[in-house]
């Protein structure tokens, strides 16, 4: 799903000049092919002027009714008296009907309440109440995968006009704001749109270190994402009890996962530079292909960094990952080590284990060092170790339109 | 939590606002009275709020700043704070006297259950595991996230929620595991042994639009999906306890310590249900059956309904769909306190789609659990999405959520402000009919038979999603006997039918002073006659 803020980037505003009409009197049109073309409710307001006809060329804006009870984009911008043509599409993959109701400033929840009061007449009227604050509407509910076109001229009076889905149970969270002749605040500062929309973007809001359990690509159903101080991030798999991959730059975007019911995975801030095929260390003779079962036991936060605790067969393991510039240090603690400890040879990265010695072509950690040792990893084409502030990759959501 | 692939109808939405109106089904021989009183002389939501406000104060509590305010779990703490888990993985404490939040833990995956332990730690059920959170140095923040139990399967399917834990008097924990939904397939990697019964695994990675129909609407392909499990918190060992669940969002206990589990209308669920769950029981949804030790290779979808009917325990209570609940949630026991008066010891349950709390009562007749549900507190001010419930003193806290379904956000607190309203307190089966107990004495003239109407219907047990109301009939009692004090009416019926809902319409009743019931319906599920 596109970032809501992206959609109106490319739209140029038509300056309304002196042409003006109050929205309430503008013709709201429901497109042909829908059940009943409906005129705008003739809301009576003593301040109403004679309606002006909408100019022929209306600016076309696509507005989606999207998964997670939300409008996408969550806010729109227009000039007073501007002619708009909304292409409203119900793309909600959870297959729910929605409606669209544009209301006077500050009246979103009043109209939601009025819709609740419609009782059994609600379904027939698309849950659109006859209320003086209603300026325009979809006229009916838009069924899943359905579309409705709505043309209107924005009010002459500058203001922040709310739009909402007044289907019962939806209106508390499914609303947005049409800014008419009013400067939009930054998305993060905008109090006129739902909080869920505000919080899109970085998991942890950019805090480092940060730990988040969430569905992630290529990591099984129980991954744990860790943002380290600096720029490095890694994914620990709590099923196989090993690091799956590491990436640099922004941490994770959890929006898609959290907005839905958990169907979508979080997205990495950048492509992984290391994907591990096996655990970093293994125990035993090295001849056996036996892969003893791993059992995850949890983690403790040490200055915010998780030290994972697990068992591989009978061997208890503690593993804490730190970052030094572009180098990942994987610190192992093996309090009761009995078996031989072998470090994997992974040629896809620069891998070092100063405590290991080479024996019969294998990297082995001697018994006297095995209680605590580190494995260091660095990407092969690593840029020189410089500024540690996170670069923002192109495919990552940003907060400003 | 509403847990279904949504097949939304306007009828369903219409029902959301039906407290405010009269007829809900014009095809019926007479207008059906609303579940609750539409408010004296009107139907507007604000009037309903005003009416309910005579009995309950409802206040709002907003979630902490910067936290997605969808509530996954509530847990009252011994020190008077409320622990709250949120959709995106935070656990925070709310101090009601200071009105302050403090974040305790972060980064959890869809936490849906919280339980404080005697040692000061906090158990949290997240999607992948049951975890113990500890603040080992008294910093106010959890620093260890200890895995208590992760010995259940996960396919990555979005519907595999994990519910609970609740703790019985012996200190054993119970958790419930949601089935996967055919609304989506599974991850390439799963946790736990893949069940080699039913649709082949490779088909899960093929044309899902086509293959999903063969998987079963809700499916269980990794261990213990559709089961209630018993977990020993000391050893982290778990045992299967009972099977046959679909989307068991609510776990709780009745006053005698019997385990209660709610489940959502859908396939094999004609209407939403409350089960009294006993060890070894099978509660109707067949997807979980192949995980039974005595199960062979038969795909659950191929088992004839007659066979399933023989081995299942039907729900103790049906929540009639749309008229009582669309998606029941968690249940908690009402404290025996002055404030909660006659309701003390009863069970209250939440509902996702409409702003309504219900009560449930159960009784055991000839070894069979059955009982009734009653609309309890129903007011727009409560808001929809009443996912989690907890009592902190006399305050009934509700935590709201929605995910991609109808619902709400943030929290509410409900406190009684006076005498209990007039309404049915409890319905019990007798040999010849029912005894209906009331919260206040009825007028002696309420013994007129014409004032009492019951609609009787049943629901199908089948693979299809939901069920219409079947074999519907309007009944009138052959006799009504009021106790001298007016607190209990005994209704006599010419015949009683097992496995039917008896839906009582109480809107014509009144007290000596002319007070009418606040909630005007109650539904008894008759499973077994005396």
mmCIF file of C-alpha atoms in Angstrom, chain A residues 67-69 92 94-97 113 115-120 123 127 141 143 167-170 172-173 195-196 199-200 207 210-216 218-223 237-239 244 255 257-263 265 295-302, chain B residues 6 8 10 13-14 16-17 19 21 23 44-46 49 64-70 87-89 106-109 126-129 131 142-147 150 154-158 161 183-184 187 189-191 355 380 383-384 402-409:
data_model
loop_
_atom_site.group_PDB
_atom_site.id
_atom_site.type_symbol
_atom_site.label_atom_id
_atom_site.label_comp_id
_atom_site.label_asym_id
_atom_site.label_seq_id
_atom_site.Cartn_x
_atom_site.Cartn_y
_atom_site.Cartn_z
ATOM 1 C CA UNK A 67 -7.627 -1.944 5.193
ATOM 2 C CA UNK A 68 -7.481 -1.108 8.848
ATOM 3 C CA UNK A 69 -10.455 1.292 8.902
ATOM 4 C CA UNK A 92 -10.337 -2.668 2.057
ATOM 5 C CA UNK A 94 -11.055 -7.185 4.920
ATOM 6 C CA UNK A 95 -14.156 -6.734 2.753
ATOM 7 C CA UNK A 96 -16.193 -4.244 4.682
ATOM 8 C CA UNK A 97 -18.582 -1.667 3.324
ATOM 9 C CA UNK A 113 -23.177 9.913 16.684
ATOM 10 C CA UNK A 115 -25.389 7.915 12.266
ATOM 11 C CA UNK A 116 -25.546 5.667 15.318
ATOM 12 C CA UNK A 117 -28.951 7.119 16.101
ATOM 13 C CA UNK A 118 -30.398 6.145 12.729
ATOM 14 C CA UNK A 119 -31.448 2.770 14.047
ATOM 15 C CA UNK A 120 -32.864 0.359 11.520
ATOM 16 C CA UNK A 123 -28.655 0.504 6.312
ATOM 17 C CA UNK A 127 -25.627 5.294 7.460
ATOM 18 C CA UNK A 141 -22.213 2.659 1.340
ATOM 19 C CA UNK A 143 -19.319 -2.128 -1.171
ATOM 20 C CA UNK A 167 -20.799 3.117 9.244
ATOM 21 C CA UNK A 168 -21.367 2.089 12.889
ATOM 22 C CA UNK A 169 -18.147 1.075 14.573
ATOM 23 C CA UNK A 170 -15.971 2.719 11.915
ATOM 24 C CA UNK A 172 -14.216 6.424 15.765
ATOM 25 C CA UNK A 173 -11.075 5.737 13.768
ATOM 26 C CA UNK A 195 -3.269 8.713 15.633
ATOM 27 C CA UNK A 196 -2.678 5.466 13.770
ATOM 28 C CA UNK A 199 2.496 6.757 13.857
ATOM 29 C CA UNK A 200 3.378 5.175 10.579
ATOM 30 C CA UNK A 207 15.139 4.973 19.184
ATOM 31 C CA UNK A 210 15.200 -1.111 20.284
ATOM 32 C CA UNK A 211 13.781 -4.632 20.265
ATOM 33 C CA UNK A 212 10.571 -5.560 18.442
ATOM 34 C CA UNK A 213 8.904 -8.888 17.873
ATOM 35 C CA UNK A 214 6.973 -8.741 14.619
ATOM 36 C CA UNK A 215 6.522 -10.770 11.419
ATOM 37 C CA UNK A 216 9.536 -10.230 9.172
ATOM 38 C CA UNK A 218 12.730 -14.697 5.524
ATOM 39 C CA UNK A 219 12.684 -15.386 9.223
ATOM 40 C CA UNK A 220 9.999 -17.888 10.198
ATOM 41 C CA UNK A 221 7.009 -16.999 12.351
ATOM 42 C CA UNK A 222 8.818 -15.916 15.551
ATOM 43 C CA UNK A 223 11.522 -13.376 14.660
ATOM 44 C CA UNK A 237 14.970 -16.173 14.933
ATOM 45 C CA UNK A 238 13.466 -17.483 18.174
ATOM 46 C CA UNK A 239 12.660 -20.834 16.544
ATOM 47 C CA UNK A 244 19.049 -14.781 10.347
ATOM 48 C CA UNK A 255 2.895 -0.043 9.423
ATOM 49 C CA UNK A 257 1.702 -5.390 9.801
ATOM 50 C CA UNK A 258 0.081 -3.286 12.491
ATOM 51 C CA UNK A 259 -2.540 -1.641 10.336
ATOM 52 C CA UNK A 260 -3.924 -4.930 9.235
ATOM 53 C CA UNK A 261 -4.712 -7.838 11.471
ATOM 54 C CA UNK A 262 -1.169 -9.155 11.215
ATOM 55 C CA UNK A 263 -1.354 -10.343 7.637
ATOM 56 C CA UNK A 265 5.192 -8.471 7.379
ATOM 57 C CA UNK A 295 15.031 -24.131 22.666
ATOM 58 C CA UNK A 296 14.453 -20.439 23.135
ATOM 59 C CA UNK A 297 14.461 -19.243 26.754
ATOM 60 C CA UNK A 298 14.037 -15.507 26.368
ATOM 61 C CA UNK A 299 16.260 -12.464 26.714
ATOM 62 C CA UNK A 300 17.519 -9.955 29.225
ATOM 63 C CA UNK A 301 18.057 -6.319 28.331
ATOM 64 C CA UNK A 302 21.572 -5.115 29.093
ATOM 65 C CA UNK B 6 -15.648 -10.818 7.155
ATOM 66 C CA UNK B 8 -20.547 -8.368 6.374
ATOM 67 C CA UNK B 10 -26.328 -4.682 6.340
ATOM 68 C CA UNK B 13 -24.863 -3.438 10.834
ATOM 69 C CA UNK B 14 -28.512 -2.638 11.334
ATOM 70 C CA UNK B 16 -25.729 -2.497 15.902
ATOM 71 C CA UNK B 17 -28.075 0.319 16.463
ATOM 72 C CA UNK B 19 -31.186 -0.779 20.928
ATOM 73 C CA UNK B 21 -35.415 1.017 17.678
ATOM 74 C CA UNK B 23 -38.598 -4.072 14.952
ATOM 75 C CA UNK B 44 -31.960 8.385 20.323
ATOM 76 C CA UNK B 45 -28.505 7.280 21.318
ATOM 77 C CA UNK B 46 -28.050 10.311 23.534
ATOM 78 C CA UNK B 49 -26.818 7.415 27.295
ATOM 79 C CA UNK B 64 -0.240 6.793 26.732
ATOM 80 C CA UNK B 65 1.047 9.408 24.305
ATOM 81 C CA UNK B 66 2.564 7.980 21.164
ATOM 82 C CA UNK B 67 1.138 4.508 21.691
ATOM 83 C CA UNK B 68 -1.374 2.957 19.295
ATOM 84 C CA UNK B 69 -4.383 2.916 21.641
ATOM 85 C CA UNK B 70 -5.752 -0.534 20.785
ATOM 86 C CA UNK B 87 -1.504 -3.680 19.926
ATOM 87 C CA UNK B 88 2.030 -2.704 18.938
ATOM 88 C CA UNK B 89 3.691 -4.432 21.845
ATOM 89 C CA UNK B 106 7.976 -2.781 24.712
ATOM 90 C CA UNK B 107 8.483 -4.763 21.562
ATOM 91 C CA UNK B 108 6.024 -7.589 22.199
ATOM 92 C CA UNK B 109 4.152 -9.214 19.350
ATOM 93 C CA UNK B 126 2.046 -12.731 22.918
ATOM 94 C CA UNK B 127 1.536 -14.194 19.467
ATOM 95 C CA UNK B 128 4.626 -16.426 19.610
ATOM 96 C CA UNK B 129 4.871 -17.306 23.318
ATOM 97 C CA UNK B 131 6.464 -14.632 28.448
ATOM 98 C CA UNK B 142 11.006 -4.887 32.518
ATOM 99 C CA UNK B 143 14.564 -6.035 31.923
ATOM 100 C CA UNK B 144 14.032 -9.746 31.443
ATOM 101 C CA UNK B 145 11.649 -11.292 28.954
ATOM 102 C CA UNK B 146 11.684 -14.919 29.978
ATOM 103 C CA UNK B 147 10.033 -17.504 27.746
ATOM 104 C CA UNK B 150 6.427 -21.512 23.276
ATOM 105 C CA UNK B 154 2.758 -21.046 14.341
ATOM 106 C CA UNK B 155 2.292 -20.905 10.600
ATOM 107 C CA UNK B 156 2.506 -17.123 10.386
ATOM 108 C CA UNK B 157 -1.182 -16.991 9.444
ATOM 109 C CA UNK B 158 -2.596 -13.731 10.732
ATOM 110 C CA UNK B 161 -3.905 -15.327 17.874
ATOM 111 C CA UNK B 183 -8.310 -15.620 4.467
ATOM 112 C CA UNK B 184 -4.592 -16.200 4.031
ATOM 113 C CA UNK B 187 4.612 -18.728 5.812
ATOM 114 C CA UNK B 189 8.719 -21.619 7.424
ATOM 115 C CA UNK B 190 6.444 -22.722 10.234
ATOM 116 C CA UNK B 191 7.059 -23.541 13.875
ATOM 117 C CA UNK B 355 -21.301 -0.676 22.624
ATOM 118 C CA UNK B 380 -23.261 4.594 22.909
ATOM 119 C CA UNK B 383 -18.282 2.779 22.469
ATOM 120 C CA UNK B 384 -17.708 -0.361 20.459
ATOM 121 C CA UNK B 402 -10.442 -3.064 16.295
ATOM 122 C CA UNK B 403 -7.558 -4.299 14.136
ATOM 123 C CA UNK B 404 -9.280 -4.485 10.726
ATOM 124 C CA UNK B 405 -12.722 -5.119 12.188
ATOM 125 C CA UNK B 406 -15.343 -2.813 13.690
ATOM 126 C CA UNK B 407 -14.378 -1.646 17.159
ATOM 127 C CA UNK B 408 -12.848 1.213 19.089
ATOM 128 C CA UNK B 409 -9.766 2.473 20.917
#
